[in-house]
Tab-separated table of N, CA, C and O in Angstrom:
chain	number	residue	atom	x	y	z
A	1	MET	N	112.205	101.401	119.733
A	1	MET	CA	112.573	101.455	118.473
A	1	MET	C	111.568	100.714	117.575
A	1	MET	O	111.353	99.747	117.956
A	2	THR	N	111.388	101.308	116.515
A	2	THR	CA	110.167	100.987	115.558
A	2	THR	C	111.225	99.993	114.392
A	2	THR	O	112.073	100.692	114.062
A	3	ALA	N	110.599	98.957	114.024
A	3	ALA	CA	111.143	98.187	113.046
A	3	ALA	C	110.805	98.735	111.645
A	3	ALA	O	109.723	99.244	111.620
A	4	ARG	N	111.640	98.672	110.703
A	4	ARG	CA	111.271	99.223	109.154
A	4	ARG	C	110.492	98.154	108.640
A	4	ARG	O	110.618	97.046	108.884
A	5	PRO	N	109.392	98.834	107.854
A	5	PRO	CA	108.552	97.860	107.188
A	5	PRO	C	109.465	96.972	106.266
A	5	PRO	O	110.346	97.418	105.665
A	6	LYS	N	109.101	95.817	106.276
A	6	LYS	CA	109.524	94.837	105.241
A	6	LYS	C	108.940	94.951	103.898
A	6	LYS	O	109.766	94.529	102.906
A	7	VAL	N	107.766	95.535	103.574
A	7	VAL	CA	107.213	95.632	102.494
A	7	VAL	C	106.773	97.233	102.308
A	7	VAL	O	106.231	97.810	103.084
A	8	GLN	N	107.438	97.858	101.245
A	8	GLN	CA	106.948	99.315	101.016
A	8	GLN	C	106.421	99.252	99.679
A	8	GLN	O	106.745	98.695	98.771
A	9	VAL	N	105.730	100.523	99.235
A	9	VAL	CA	105.206	100.741	97.885
A	9	VAL	C	105.772	102.129	97.499
A	9	VAL	O	106.053	103.128	98.258
A	10	ARG	N	106.287	102.018	96.220
A	10	ARG	CA	106.840	103.298	95.621
A	10	ARG	C	106.282	103.242	94.143
A	10	ARG	O	105.834	102.085	93.545
A	11	ARG	N	106.398	104.573	93.390
A	11	ARG	CA	106.186	104.544	91.958
A	11	ARG	C	107.417	104.229	91.129
A	11	ARG	O	108.461	104.426	91.769
A	12	VAL	N	107.095	103.511	90.102
A	12	VAL	CA	108.175	102.930	89.309
A	12	VAL	C	108.897	103.990	88.735
A	12	VAL	O	110.084	103.821	88.423
A	13	TYR	N	108.439	105.238	88.511
A	13	TYR	CA	109.036	106.466	87.989
A	13	TYR	C	110.032	106.893	89.042
A	13	TYR	O	110.801	107.988	88.725
A	14	GLU	N	110.022	106.587	90.446
A	14	GLU	CA	110.831	107.083	91.212
A	14	GLU	C	112.231	106.477	91.129
A	14	GLU	O	112.344	105.252	90.674
A	15	ASP	N	113.478	107.169	91.426
A	15	ASP	CA	114.777	106.627	91.441
A	15	ASP	C	115.088	105.362	92.172
A	15	ASP	O	114.486	105.585	93.286
A	16	PRO	N	115.516	104.379	91.859
A	16	PRO	CA	115.760	103.154	92.842
A	16	PRO	C	116.750	103.651	93.932
A	16	PRO	O	117.507	104.741	93.713
A	17	THR	N	116.756	103.179	95.135
A	17	THR	CA	117.570	103.449	96.229
A	17	THR	C	118.198	102.066	96.569
A	17	THR	O	117.579	101.107	96.478
A	18	ALA	N	119.232	102.210	97.564
A	18	ALA	CA	119.843	101.122	97.840
A	18	ALA	C	118.943	100.315	99.010
A	18	ALA	O	119.067	99.131	99.275
A	19	ARG	N	118.158	101.093	99.704
A	19	ARG	CA	117.158	100.631	100.541
A	19	ARG	C	115.978	100.079	100.275
A	19	ARG	O	114.929	99.697	100.885
A	20	ASP	N	115.771	99.823	98.764
A	20	ASP	CA	114.633	99.261	98.236
A	20	ASP	C	114.537	97.746	98.504
A	20	ASP	O	113.419	97.120	98.303
A	21	GLY	N	115.645	96.978	98.492
A	21	GLY	CA	115.763	95.481	98.388
A	21	GLY	C	115.265	95.003	97.140
A	21	GLY	O	115.533	95.523	95.935
A	22	ALA	N	114.260	94.082	97.225
A	22	ALA	CA	113.648	93.373	95.930
A	22	ALA	C	112.808	94.437	95.331
A	22	ALA	O	111.686	94.761	95.935
A	23	ARG	N	113.051	94.697	94.118
A	23	ARG	CA	111.925	95.747	93.547
A	23	ARG	C	111.143	95.002	92.650
A	23	ARG	O	111.849	94.419	91.520
A	24	VAL	N	109.817	95.000	92.850
A	24	VAL	CA	108.814	94.052	91.919
A	24	VAL	C	107.623	94.985	91.477
A	24	VAL	O	107.007	95.529	92.304
A	25	LEU	N	107.595	94.772	89.970
A	25	LEU	CA	106.514	95.815	89.427
A	25	LEU	C	105.410	94.843	89.650
A	25	LEU	O	105.385	93.563	89.376
A	26	VAL	N	103.980	95.389	90.182
A	26	VAL	CA	102.957	94.861	90.382
A	26	VAL	C	101.597	95.103	89.422
A	26	VAL	O	100.449	94.763	89.619
A	27	ASP	N	102.224	95.784	88.448
A	27	ASP	CA	100.935	96.369	87.565
A	27	ASP	C	100.946	95.180	86.207
A	27	ASP	O	101.914	94.616	86.254
A	28	GLY	N	99.665	95.262	85.777
A	28	GLY	CA	99.523	94.035	84.652
A	28	GLY	C	100.048	94.792	83.242
A	28	GLY	O	100.269	94.020	82.293
A	29	ILE	N	100.238	96.114	83.296
A	29	ILE	CA	100.497	96.693	82.013
A	29	ILE	C	101.800	97.285	82.161
A	29	ILE	O	102.055	98.055	83.495
A	30	TRP	N	102.863	97.255	81.285
A	30	TRP	CA	104.034	97.997	81.346
A	30	TRP	C	103.920	99.492	81.553
A	30	TRP	O	103.193	99.980	80.573
A	31	PRO	N	104.507	100.216	82.319
A	31	PRO	CA	104.196	101.638	82.706
A	31	PRO	C	104.917	102.258	81.427
A	31	PRO	O	105.864	101.964	80.849
A	32	ARG	N	104.003	103.472	80.978
A	32	ARG	CA	104.387	104.422	80.015
A	32	ARG	C	105.843	105.015	80.171
A	32	ARG	O	106.036	105.521	81.267
A	33	GLY	N	106.568	105.300	79.366
A	33	GLY	CA	107.773	106.272	79.225
A	33	GLY	C	108.931	105.761	80.219
A	33	GLY	O	109.633	106.544	80.464
A	34	ILE	N	109.038	104.594	80.530
A	34	ILE	CA	110.073	103.900	81.356
A	34	ILE	C	110.626	102.621	80.740
A	34	ILE	O	110.022	101.876	80.263
A	35	SER	N	111.961	102.533	80.494
A	35	SER	CA	112.686	101.587	80.097
A	35	SER	C	112.915	100.609	81.084
A	35	SER	O	112.967	100.826	82.389
A	36	LYS	N	113.222	99.417	80.592
A	36	LYS	CA	113.300	98.341	81.591
A	36	LYS	C	114.529	98.759	82.422
A	36	LYS	O	114.672	98.323	83.475
A	37	GLU	N	115.803	99.060	81.667
A	37	GLU	CA	116.622	99.493	82.525
A	37	GLU	C	116.759	100.760	83.569
A	37	GLU	O	116.943	100.476	84.553
A	38	LYS	N	116.048	101.505	83.226
A	38	LYS	CA	115.624	102.624	84.350
A	38	LYS	C	114.803	102.200	85.467
A	38	LYS	O	114.964	102.693	86.584
A	39	ALA	N	113.702	101.292	84.992
A	39	ALA	CA	113.051	100.798	86.388
A	39	ALA	C	113.815	99.898	87.077
A	39	ALA	O	113.445	99.763	88.367
A	40	ASP	N	114.910	99.299	86.642
A	40	ASP	CA	115.621	98.701	87.483
A	40	ASP	C	114.952	97.517	88.457
A	40	ASP	O	115.060	97.594	89.572
A	41	LEU	N	114.092	96.615	87.708
A	41	LEU	CA	113.337	95.682	88.334
A	41	LEU	C	114.139	94.340	88.698
A	41	LEU	O	114.873	94.051	88.063
A	42	ASP	N	113.580	93.737	89.689
A	42	ASP	CA	114.234	92.408	90.084
A	42	ASP	C	113.144	91.438	89.378
A	42	ASP	O	113.744	90.420	88.927
A	43	GLU	N	111.937	91.762	89.357
A	43	GLU	CA	110.877	91.150	88.399
A	43	GLU	C	109.565	91.953	88.213
A	43	GLU	O	109.431	92.810	88.974
A	44	TRP	N	109.077	91.369	87.257
A	44	TRP	CA	107.535	92.144	87.036
A	44	TRP	C	106.727	90.800	87.274
A	44	TRP	O	106.628	90.019	86.589
A	45	CYS	N	105.736	90.986	88.322
A	45	CYS	CA	105.006	89.989	88.686
A	45	CYS	C	103.481	90.376	88.324
A	45	CYS	O	102.648	90.830	89.204
A	46	LYS	N	103.274	90.336	86.886
A	46	LYS	CA	101.997	90.742	86.539
A	46	LYS	C	100.898	89.861	86.751
A	46	LYS	O	99.556	90.120	86.867
A	47	ALA	N	101.215	88.692	87.015
A	47	ALA	CA	100.159	87.573	87.743
A	47	ALA	C	99.247	88.008	88.678
A	47	ALA	O	98.216	87.700	89.123
A	48	VAL	N	99.867	88.888	89.634
A	48	VAL	CA	99.285	89.529	90.790
A	48	VAL	C	98.329	90.664	90.597
A	48	VAL	O	97.657	91.018	91.549
A	49	ALA	N	98.388	91.231	89.587
A	49	ALA	CA	97.875	92.407	89.204
A	49	ALA	C	96.204	92.115	89.022
A	49	ALA	O	95.721	91.190	88.986
A	50	PRO	N	95.422	93.236	89.323
A	50	PRO	CA	93.851	93.039	89.295
A	50	PRO	C	93.395	92.615	87.819
A	50	PRO	O	94.172	93.149	86.838
A	51	SER	N	92.440	92.270	87.757
A	51	SER	CA	91.700	91.995	86.411
A	51	SER	C	91.418	93.252	85.626
A	51	SER	O	91.613	94.390	86.209
A	52	THR	N	91.492	93.103	84.246
A	52	THR	CA	91.411	94.182	83.361
A	52	THR	C	90.071	94.892	83.784
A	52	THR	O	89.731	96.064	83.996
A	53	ASP	N	88.962	94.007	83.979
A	53	ASP	CA	87.506	94.638	84.340
A	53	ASP	C	87.579	95.390	85.815
A	53	ASP	O	87.030	96.459	85.763
A	54	LEU	N	88.230	94.811	86.540
A	54	LEU	CA	88.223	95.465	88.076
A	54	LEU	C	89.214	96.963	87.813
A	54	LEU	O	88.760	97.858	88.288
A	55	ARG	N	90.175	96.871	87.137
A	55	ARG	CA	91.049	98.027	87.011
A	55	ARG	C	90.303	98.952	86.340
A	55	ARG	O	90.236	100.209	86.956
A	56	LYS	N	89.391	98.484	85.220
A	56	LYS	CA	88.827	99.733	84.513
A	56	LYS	C	87.640	100.167	85.380
A	56	LYS	O	87.205	101.352	85.328
A	57	TRP	N	86.998	99.370	85.988
A	57	TRP	CA	85.897	99.832	87.052
A	57	TRP	C	86.285	100.845	87.927
A	57	TRP	O	85.639	101.805	88.269
A	58	TYR	N	87.697	100.423	88.568
A	58	TYR	CA	87.957	101.232	89.686
A	58	TYR	C	88.493	102.466	89.265
A	58	TYR	O	88.399	103.636	89.617
A	59	ALA	N	89.307	102.590	88.147
A	59	ALA	CA	89.922	103.968	87.557
A	59	ALA	C	90.567	104.734	88.468
A	59	ALA	O	90.448	105.921	88.519
A	60	HIS	N	91.075	104.329	89.649
A	60	HIS	CA	91.711	104.985	90.681
A	60	HIS	C	90.839	106.209	91.194
A	60	HIS	O	91.426	107.167	91.550
A	61	ASP	N	89.522	105.913	91.291
A	61	ASP	CA	88.710	106.760	91.771
A	61	ASP	C	88.839	106.635	93.568
A	61	ASP	O	88.454	105.567	94.079
A	62	PRO	N	89.238	107.462	94.106
A	62	PRO	CA	89.544	107.525	95.727
A	62	PRO	C	88.271	107.155	96.312
A	62	PRO	O	88.229	106.165	97.401
A	63	ASP	N	87.124	107.469	95.775
A	63	ASP	CA	85.755	107.127	96.500
A	63	ASP	C	85.456	105.538	96.222
A	63	ASP	O	84.671	104.908	97.062
A	64	ARG	N	86.343	104.750	95.444
A	64	ARG	CA	85.956	103.392	95.098
A	64	ARG	C	87.227	102.550	95.897
A	64	ARG	O	86.902	101.288	95.555
A	65	PHE	N	88.061	103.165	96.434
A	65	PHE	CA	89.201	102.411	96.931
A	65	PHE	C	88.906	101.105	97.903
A	65	PHE	O	89.263	100.072	97.723
A	66	GLU	N	87.887	101.565	98.998
A	66	GLU	CA	87.631	100.567	99.694
A	66	GLU	C	86.839	99.386	99.095
A	66	GLU	O	87.324	98.149	99.349
A	67	GLU	N	85.875	99.659	98.087
A	67	GLU	CA	85.357	98.469	97.447
A	67	GLU	C	86.402	97.789	96.593
A	67	GLU	O	86.243	96.603	96.409
A	68	PHE	N	87.232	98.504	95.838
A	68	PHE	CA	88.475	98.060	94.974
A	68	PHE	C	89.046	96.897	95.742
A	68	PHE	O	89.379	95.832	95.378
A	69	GLY	N	89.641	97.357	97.128
A	69	GLY	CA	90.453	96.728	98.040
A	69	GLY	C	89.574	95.346	98.323
A	69	GLY	O	90.203	94.091	98.230
A	70	ARG	N	88.494	95.311	98.399
A	70	ARG	CA	87.643	94.225	98.714
A	70	ARG	C	87.529	93.311	97.802
A	70	ARG	O	87.736	92.136	97.718
A	71	ARG	N	87.353	93.723	96.395
A	71	ARG	CA	86.894	93.068	95.304
A	71	ARG	C	88.323	92.473	94.812
A	71	ARG	O	88.668	91.344	94.386
A	72	TYR	N	89.488	93.140	94.800
A	72	TYR	CA	90.886	92.839	94.568
A	72	TYR	C	90.997	91.823	95.499
A	72	TYR	O	91.773	90.603	94.965
A	73	ARG	N	91.223	91.695	96.980
A	73	ARG	CA	91.287	90.668	97.794
A	73	ARG	C	90.741	89.366	97.241
A	73	ARG	O	91.258	88.259	97.372
A	74	SER	N	89.378	89.614	97.026
A	74	SER	CA	88.805	88.318	96.315
A	74	SER	C	89.337	87.661	95.081
A	74	SER	O	89.478	86.488	95.235
A	75	GLU	N	89.812	88.664	94.315
A	75	GLU	CA	90.434	87.992	93.257
A	75	GLU	C	91.669	87.380	93.457
A	75	GLU	O	92.289	86.499	92.859
A	76	LEU	N	92.332	87.925	94.589
A	76	LEU	CA	93.805	87.230	94.855
A	76	LEU	C	93.544	85.804	95.625
A	76	LEU	O	94.617	85.186	95.749
A	77	GLU	N	92.189	85.400	95.697
A	77	GLU	CA	91.879	83.880	96.169
A	77	GLU	C	91.918	83.186	94.687
A	77	GLU	O	92.002	81.731	94.932
A	78	GLU	N	91.921	83.595	93.612
A	78	GLU	CA	92.042	82.973	92.459
A	78	GLU	C	93.541	82.113	92.389
A	78	GLU	O	94.261	82.767	92.764
A	79	THR	N	93.510	80.923	91.687
A	79	THR	CA	94.694	80.075	91.876
A	79	THR	C	96.052	80.837	91.139
A	79	THR	O	96.934	80.929	91.890
A	80	GLU	N	95.887	81.600	90.083
A	80	GLU	CA	96.980	82.301	89.475
A	80	GLU	C	97.397	83.287	90.412
A	80	GLU	O	98.645	83.434	90.782
A	81	ARG	N	96.685	84.024	90.663
A	81	ARG	CA	97.008	85.438	91.741
A	81	ARG	C	97.428	84.773	93.076
A	81	ARG	O	98.321	85.481	93.708
A	82	ALA	N	96.733	83.828	93.532
A	82	ALA	CA	97.189	83.228	94.926
A	82	ALA	C	98.646	82.861	94.772
A	82	ALA	O	99.263	83.015	95.903
A	83	GLU	N	99.090	81.984	93.849
A	83	GLU	CA	100.386	81.710	93.570
A	83	GLU	C	101.289	82.809	93.584
A	83	GLU	O	102.502	82.937	94.138
A	84	ALA	N	100.903	83.876	92.795
A	84	ALA	CA	101.617	85.058	92.775
A	84	ALA	C	101.829	85.606	94.123
A	84	ALA	O	102.972	86.178	94.573
A	85	LEU	N	100.915	85.655	94.834
A	85	LEU	CA	100.891	86.329	96.254
A	85	LEU	C	101.899	85.549	97.087
A	85	LEU	O	102.569	86.148	97.869
A	86	SER	N	101.510	84.420	97.037
A	86	SER	CA	102.444	83.407	97.670
A	86	SER	C	104.027	83.666	97.469
A	86	SER	O	104.891	83.790	98.383
A	87	HIS	N	104.249	83.958	96.362
A	87	HIS	CA	105.644	84.086	95.805
A	87	HIS	C	106.096	85.567	96.366
A	87	HIS	O	107.173	85.519	96.947
A	88	LEU	N	105.318	86.505	96.503
A	88	LEU	CA	105.727	87.783	97.049
A	88	LEU	C	105.876	87.521	98.516
A	88	LEU	O	106.809	88.304	99.105
A	89	ARG	N	105.032	86.857	98.992
A	89	ARG	CA	105.296	86.636	100.437
A	89	ARG	C	106.619	85.954	100.650
A	89	ARG	O	107.333	86.302	101.569
A	90	ASP	N	106.967	84.980	99.964
A	90	ASP	CA	108.290	84.477	100.122
A	90	ASP	C	109.594	85.455	100.019
A	90	ASP	O	110.343	85.454	100.664
A	91	LEU	N	109.267	86.479	98.908
A	91	LEU	CA	110.392	87.248	98.769
A	91	LEU	C	110.383	88.201	99.967
A	91	LEU	O	111.371	88.645	100.478
A	92	ALA	N	109.408	88.585	100.677
A	92	ALA	CA	109.241	89.488	101.728
A	92	ALA	C	110.097	88.844	102.792
A	92	ALA	O	110.518	89.486	103.847
A	93	LYS	N	109.868	87.523	102.940
A	93	LYS	CA	110.539	86.868	104.015
A	93	LYS	C	111.935	86.874	104.084
A	93	LYS	O	112.669	86.850	105.063
A	94	GLU	N	112.531	86.910	102.780
A	94	GLU	CA	114.046	86.909	102.437
A	94	GLU	C	114.670	88.193	102.635
A	94	GLU	O	115.628	88.275	103.042
A	95	ARG	N	113.867	89.376	102.310
A	95	ARG	CA	114.638	90.701	102.399
A	95	ARG	C	113.474	91.630	102.191
A	95	ARG	O	112.219	91.340	102.105
A	96	LYS	N	113.958	92.888	102.459
A	96	LYS	CA	113.071	94.035	102.186
A	96	LYS	C	112.343	93.886	100.728
A	96	LYS	O	113.013	93.533	99.809
A	97	LEU	N	110.941	94.135	100.687
A	97	LEU	CA	110.569	94.189	99.400
A	97	LEU	C	109.641	95.662	99.098
A	97	LEU	O	109.009	96.217	99.748
A	98	THR	N	110.113	96.048	97.796
A	98	THR	CA	109.382	97.281	97.233
A	98	THR	C	108.558	96.939	96.128
A	98	THR	O	109.008	96.382	95.120
A	99	LEU	N	107.233	97.055	96.234
A	99	LEU	CA	106.136	96.853	95.111
A	99	LEU	C	105.962	98.225	94.548
A	99	LEU	O	105.798	99.318	95.088
A	100	LEU	N	106.152	97.946	93.295
A	100	LEU	CA	106.152	99.189	92.284
A	100	LEU	C	105.104	99.480	91.508
A	100	LEU	O	104.506	98.229	90.998
A	101	THR	N	104.562	100.490	91.359
A	101	THR	CA	103.257	100.628	90.583
A	101	THR	C	103.397	101.862	89.758
A	101	THR	O	104.282	102.838	90.124
A	102	ALA	N	102.736	102.172	88.657
A	102	ALA	CA	102.873	103.353	87.725
A	102	ALA	C	101.725	104.351	88.379
A	102	ALA	O	101.608	105.417	87.883
A	103	ALA	N	100.837	103.871	89.086
A	103	ALA	CA	99.584	104.700	89.630
A	103	ALA	C	100.239	106.198	90.067
A	103	ALA	O	101.217	106.100	90.897
A	104	LYS	N	99.451	107.138	89.639
A	104	LYS	CA	99.761	108.471	90.143
A	104	LYS	C	99.797	108.565	91.637
A	104	LYS	O	100.363	109.221	92.247
A	105	ARG	N	98.562	108.008	92.191
A	105	ARG	CA	98.687	107.781	93.698
A	105	ARG	C	98.897	106.460	93.966
A	105	ARG	O	97.897	105.663	94.050
A	106	SER	N	99.936	106.239	94.608
A	106	SER	CA	100.388	104.839	94.891
A	106	SER	C	99.513	104.298	96.396
A	106	SER	O	99.326	103.412	96.724
A	107	ASP	N	99.121	105.254	97.036
A	107	ASP	CA	98.345	105.186	98.382
A	107	ASP	C	96.991	104.524	98.081
A	107	ASP	O	96.406	103.898	99.022
A	108	ILE	N	96.497	104.552	96.877
A	108	ILE	CA	95.342	103.922	96.693
A	108	ILE	C	95.482	102.997	95.285
A	108	ILE	O	94.483	102.907	94.563
A	109	SER	N	96.389	102.294	95.322
A	109	SER	CA	96.789	101.311	94.309
A	109	SER	C	96.582	99.891	94.674
A	109	SER	O	96.457	99.714	95.830
A	110	GLN	N	96.557	99.113	93.833
A	110	GLN	CA	96.726	97.643	94.095
A	110	GLN	C	98.090	97.455	94.975
A	110	GLN	O	98.183	96.459	95.802
A	111	ALA	N	99.006	98.266	94.696
A	111	ALA	CA	100.189	97.873	95.510
A	111	ALA	C	100.064	98.009	97.056
A	111	ALA	O	100.854	97.442	97.884
A	112	THR	N	99.234	98.988	97.381
A	112	THR	CA	99.009	99.270	98.658
A	112	THR	C	98.264	98.258	99.456
A	112	THR	O	98.487	97.809	100.682
A	113	VAL	N	97.345	97.610	98.647
A	113	VAL	CA	96.473	96.498	99.062
A	113	VAL	C	97.357	95.263	99.479
A	113	VAL	O	97.350	94.683	100.316
A	114	LEU	N	98.096	95.132	98.377
A	114	LEU	CA	99.167	94.030	98.567
A	114	LEU	C	100.155	94.265	99.723
A	114	LEU	O	100.394	93.439	100.524
A	115	ALA	N	100.688	95.438	99.750
A	115	ALA	CA	101.581	95.758	101.000
A	115	ALA	C	100.978	95.461	102.305
A	115	ALA	O	101.545	94.772	103.242
A	116	ASP	N	99.567	95.753	102.408
A	116	ASP	CA	98.795	95.543	103.603
A	116	ASP	C	98.681	93.924	103.821
A	116	ASP	O	98.861	93.485	105.077
A	117	LEU	N	98.455	93.141	102.733
A	117	LEU	CA	98.354	91.851	103.051
A	117	LEU	C	99.816	91.014	103.177
A	117	LEU	O	99.824	90.025	104.017
A	118	LEU	N	100.983	91.784	102.648
A	118	LEU	CA	102.109	91.134	103.147
A	118	LEU	C	103.084	91.434	104.201
A	118	LEU	O	104.061	91.007	104.509
A	119	GLN	N	102.496	92.437	104.922
A	119	GLN	CA	103.279	92.998	106.190
A	119	GLN	C	103.101	91.965	107.013
A	119	GLN	O	102.246	91.404	107.426
A	120	PRO	N	104.373	91.761	107.855
A	120	PRO	CA	104.387	90.745	108.873
A	120	PRO	C	103.630	91.089	109.953
A	120	PRO	O	103.182	92.183	110.241
């Protein structure tokens, strides 16, 4: 029997489910066209988001994802981001954690990099 992942990634535009656990938006910018009520967040952890320069350089180009992940993991060592990552780790220890992003392809987003780092 396989254990369910404690951390999952979903698009913020998808309807919330009872299986989401803690719903945390990890984008640095509020997603277009969605209200706070519809997003149904437990929190918005924008401190863990990649820098504006990195986000713009990456531009969700699949060919740059590997390098984006490397650069983003490096940014996560900076004090404010490291504290935010530690906070997410604490949340994941308590219950299931759903990392939310507005990215069209969540599989090549910062949320996926974070989920990999947070999996037990």
